[in-house]
PDB file of C-alpha atoms in Angstrom:
ATOM      1  CA  MET A  21     -21.881 -52.516 -71.848  1.00 70.00           C
ATOM      2  CA  LYS A  22     -21.346 -53.845 -68.306  1.00 69.00           C
ATOM      3  CA  ARG A  23     -19.590 -50.609 -67.339  1.00 73.00           C
ATOM      4  CA  ILE A  24     -22.504 -48.493 -68.516  1.00 74.00           C
ATOM      5  CA  ALA A  25     -24.990 -50.679 -66.642  1.00 65.00           C
ATOM      6  CA  CYS A  26     -22.892 -50.533 -63.449  1.00 57.00           C
ATOM      7  CA  PHE A  27     -22.521 -46.769 -63.796  1.00 60.00           C
ATOM      8  CA  CYS A  28     -26.271 -46.306 -64.257  1.00 60.00           C
ATOM      9  CA  LEU A  29     -27.019 -48.547 -61.281  1.00 61.00           C
ATOM     10  CA  LEU A  30     -24.526 -46.677 -59.094  1.00 59.00           C
ATOM     11  CA  ALA A  31     -25.899 -43.291 -60.201  1.00 60.00           C
ATOM     12  CA  ALA A  32     -29.468 -44.402 -59.459  1.00 59.00           C
ATOM     13  CA  ALA A  33     -28.454 -45.646 -55.999  1.00 56.00           C
ATOM     14  CA  LEU A  34     -26.681 -42.377 -55.188  1.00 54.00           C
ATOM     15  CA  LEU A  35     -29.632 -40.307 -56.373  1.00 56.00           C
ATOM     16  CA  ALA A  36     -32.048 -42.398 -54.317  1.00 55.00           C
ATOM     17  CA  ALA A  37     -29.860 -42.009 -51.235  1.00 52.00           C
ATOM     18  CA  GLY A  38     -29.658 -38.252 -51.780  1.00 51.00           C
ATOM     19  CA  CYS A  39     -33.431 -37.948 -51.967  1.00 52.00           C
ATOM     20  CA  ALA A  40     -33.968 -39.819 -48.716  1.00 50.00           C
ATOM     21  CA  GLY A  41     -33.968 -36.581 -46.718  1.00 49.00           C
ATOM     22  CA  PRO A  42     -31.554 -34.719 -44.518  1.00 49.00           C
ATOM     23  CA  THR A  43     -29.379 -36.546 -42.051  1.00 48.00           C
ATOM     24  CA  TYR A  44     -28.925 -34.876 -38.691  1.00 46.00           C
ATOM     25  CA  TYR A  45     -25.888 -36.342 -37.032  1.00 45.00           C
ATOM     26  CA  TYR A  46     -25.987 -34.316 -33.824  1.00 48.00           C
ATOM     27  CA  GLY A  47     -29.709 -33.641 -33.421  1.00 52.00           C
ATOM     28  CA  GLY A  48     -30.115 -36.097 -30.570  1.00 55.00           C
ATOM     29  CA  LEU A  49     -27.140 -34.674 -28.714  1.00 53.00           C
ATOM     30  CA  LYS A  50     -28.613 -31.162 -28.770  1.00 58.00           C
ATOM     31  CA  ASP A  51     -31.946 -32.419 -27.451  1.00 62.00           C
ATOM     32  CA  GLN A  52     -30.160 -34.295 -24.689  1.00 67.00           C
ATOM     33  CA  ARG A  53     -28.087 -31.211 -23.821  1.00 67.00           C
ATOM     34  CA  ASP A  54     -31.213 -29.032 -23.716  1.00 81.00           C
ATOM     35  CA  ALA A  55     -33.020 -31.496 -21.451  1.00 84.00           C
ATOM     36  CA  ASN A  56     -30.030 -31.660 -19.111  1.00 89.00           C
ATOM     37  CA  ALA A  57     -29.766 -27.861 -18.941  1.00 90.00           C
ATOM     38  CA  GLN A  58     -33.503 -27.533 -18.289  1.00 92.00           C
ATOM     39  CA  SER A  59     -33.281 -30.081 -15.479  1.00 93.00           C
ATOM     40  CA  ILE A  60     -30.389 -28.243 -13.831  1.00 94.00           C
ATOM     41  CA  TYR A  61     -32.227 -24.935 -14.300  1.00 94.00           C
ATOM     42  CA  ARG A  62     -35.332 -26.308 -12.558  1.00 95.00           C
ATOM     43  CA  ASP A  63     -33.155 -27.512  -9.673  1.00 95.00           C
ATOM     44  CA  GLY A  64     -31.706 -24.010  -9.388  1.00 95.00           C
ATOM     45  CA  LEU A  65     -35.179 -22.470  -9.361  1.00 95.00           C
ATOM     46  CA  ALA A  66     -36.213 -24.837  -6.577  1.00 96.00           C
ATOM     47  CA  LEU A  67     -33.183 -23.807  -4.533  1.00 95.00           C
ATOM     48  CA  ALA A  68     -33.927 -20.119  -5.123  1.00 94.00           C
ATOM     49  CA  GLY A  69     -37.500 -20.752  -4.010  1.00 94.00           C
ATOM     50  CA  THR A  70     -36.218 -22.060  -0.680  1.00 95.00           C
ATOM     51  CA  GLN A  71     -34.033 -18.930  -0.308  1.00 95.00           C
ATOM     52  CA  ASP A  72     -30.814 -20.948  -0.757  1.00 95.00           C
ATOM     53  CA  HIS A  73     -29.465 -18.454  -3.274  1.00 95.00           C
ATOM     54  CA  ARG A  74     -25.805 -19.482  -3.079  1.00 96.00           C
ATOM     55  CA  ALA A  75     -26.649 -23.043  -4.110  1.00 95.00           C
ATOM     56  CA  ALA A  76     -29.056 -21.663  -6.734  1.00 96.00           C
ATOM     57  CA  ILE A  77     -26.231 -19.580  -8.216  1.00 96.00           C
ATOM     58  CA  SER A  78     -24.098 -22.698  -8.491  1.00 95.00           C
ATOM     59  CA  GLU A  79     -26.883 -24.626 -10.239  1.00 95.00           C
ATOM     60  CA  MET A  80     -27.677 -21.777 -12.638  1.00 95.00           C
ATOM     61  CA  LYS A  81     -24.021 -21.548 -13.638  1.00 95.00           C
ATOM     62  CA  LYS A  82     -24.074 -25.286 -14.377  1.00 95.00           C
ATOM     63  CA  ALA A  83     -27.211 -24.829 -16.484  1.00 94.00           C
ATOM     64  CA  ILE A  84     -25.558 -22.051 -18.486  1.00 93.00           C
ATOM     65  CA  LEU A  85     -22.503 -24.232 -19.037  1.00 93.00           C
ATOM     66  CA  ALA A  86     -24.777 -26.999 -20.298  1.00 92.00           C
ATOM     67  CA  ASP A  87     -26.672 -24.630 -22.622  1.00 90.00           C
ATOM     68  CA  PRO A  88     -25.380 -21.055 -23.019  1.00 89.00           C
ATOM     69  CA  ASN A  89     -28.588 -20.090 -24.864  1.00 87.00           C
ATOM     70  CA  LEU A  90     -30.830 -20.756 -21.856  1.00 90.00           C
ATOM     71  CA  THR A  91     -31.815 -17.119 -21.335  1.00 90.00           C
ATOM     72  CA  GLU A  92     -34.022 -17.741 -18.311  1.00 92.00           C
ATOM     73  CA  ALA A  93     -31.006 -19.004 -16.372  1.00 94.00           C
ATOM     74  CA  TYR A  94     -29.270 -15.636 -16.796  1.00 95.00           C
ATOM     75  CA  LEU A  95     -32.264 -13.831 -15.309  1.00 94.00           C
ATOM     76  CA  ALA A  96     -32.541 -16.262 -12.385  1.00 95.00           C
ATOM     77  CA  LEU A  97     -28.795 -15.967 -11.815  1.00 95.00           C
ATOM     78  CA  SER A  98     -29.155 -12.184 -11.739  1.00 96.00           C
ATOM     79  CA  ARG A  99     -31.947 -12.367  -9.165  1.00 96.00           C
ATOM     80  CA  SER A 100     -30.061 -14.789  -6.914  1.00 96.00           C
ATOM     81  CA  SER A 101     -26.888 -12.700  -7.145  1.00 96.00           C
ATOM     82  CA  PHE A 102     -28.896  -9.643  -6.112  1.00 97.00           C
ATOM     83  CA  ALA A 103     -30.405 -11.579  -3.199  1.00 96.00           C
ATOM     84  CA  VAL A 104     -26.965 -12.430  -1.781  1.00 97.00           C
ATOM     85  CA  GLY A 105     -25.762  -8.851  -2.213  1.00 96.00           C
ATOM     86  CA  ASP A 106     -23.455  -9.369  -5.202  1.00 96.00           C
ATOM     87  CA  TYR A 107     -24.793  -6.393  -7.130  1.00 97.00           C
ATOM     88  CA  ASP A 108     -22.025  -6.281  -9.747  1.00 96.00           C
ATOM     89  CA  MET A 109     -22.703  -9.853 -10.815  1.00 96.00           C
ATOM     90  CA  ALA A 110     -26.447  -9.258 -10.650  1.00 96.00           C
ATOM     91  CA  PHE A 111     -26.028  -6.384 -13.094  1.00 97.00           C
ATOM     92  CA  PHE A 112     -23.674  -8.438 -15.291  1.00 96.00           C
ATOM     93  CA  TYR A 113     -26.112 -11.347 -15.592  1.00 96.00           C
ATOM     94  CA  ARG A 114     -29.053  -8.984 -16.148  1.00 96.00           C
ATOM     95  CA  VAL A 115     -27.181  -7.446 -19.098  1.00 95.00           C
ATOM     96  CA  LYS A 116     -26.378 -10.946 -20.420  1.00 94.00           C
ATOM     97  CA  TYR A 117     -30.071 -11.794 -20.176  1.00 94.00           C
ATOM     98  CA  ALA A 118     -31.022  -8.662 -22.124  1.00 93.00           C
ATOM     99  CA  GLU A 119     -28.425  -9.459 -24.812  1.00 92.00           C
ATOM    100  CA  GLN A 120     -29.695 -13.027 -25.154  1.00 89.00           C
ATOM    101  CA  GLN A 121     -33.297 -11.826 -25.400  1.00 88.00           C
ATOM    102  CA  ALA A 122     -32.397  -9.242 -28.053  1.00 87.00           C
ATOM    103  CA  TYR A 123     -30.557 -11.898 -30.060  1.00 84.00           C
ATOM    104  CA  ARG A 124     -33.470 -14.327 -29.741  1.00 80.00           C
ATOM    105  CA  ASN A 125     -35.926 -11.658 -30.912  1.00 81.00           C
ATOM    106  CA  ARG A 126     -33.756 -10.872 -33.944  1.00 79.00           C
ATOM    107  CA  VAL A 127     -33.498 -14.540 -34.866  1.00 76.00           C
ATOM    108  CA  GLU A 128     -37.223 -15.161 -34.451  1.00 76.00           C
ATOM    109  CA  SER A 129     -38.129 -12.133 -36.567  1.00 78.00           C
ATOM    110  CA  PHE A 130     -35.750 -13.097 -39.386  1.00 75.00           C
ATOM    111  CA  PRO A 131     -37.776 -13.804 -42.527  1.00 75.00           C
ATOM    112  CA  ILE A 132     -37.464 -17.316 -43.887  1.00 72.00           C
ATOM    113  CA  PHE A 133     -37.609 -17.585 -47.640  1.00 59.00           C
TER     114      PHE A 133
END
């Protein structure tokens, strides 16, 4: 009888824990990474605004390393590369920007059931 009572108590505890809701182990890390990438991206934009495109390129590359899905950084990197005369890299980053935008549009238009 004790075994049945212990089993029922354990089963009830496990069911209650399972109904508590989802547990996101890495959610805070992603938010922190996104905030860091956004901060670096804004620094790069400020440098590009002062016509310091070489430093802006460096900052944009850091932002992309921090968050590869930051599509705006690819476009800014393309513009700064064009400004310093590196047309091959400007074209490369412009294509990367277009690919990221196309992927984002596909994901956002995906129907959720």
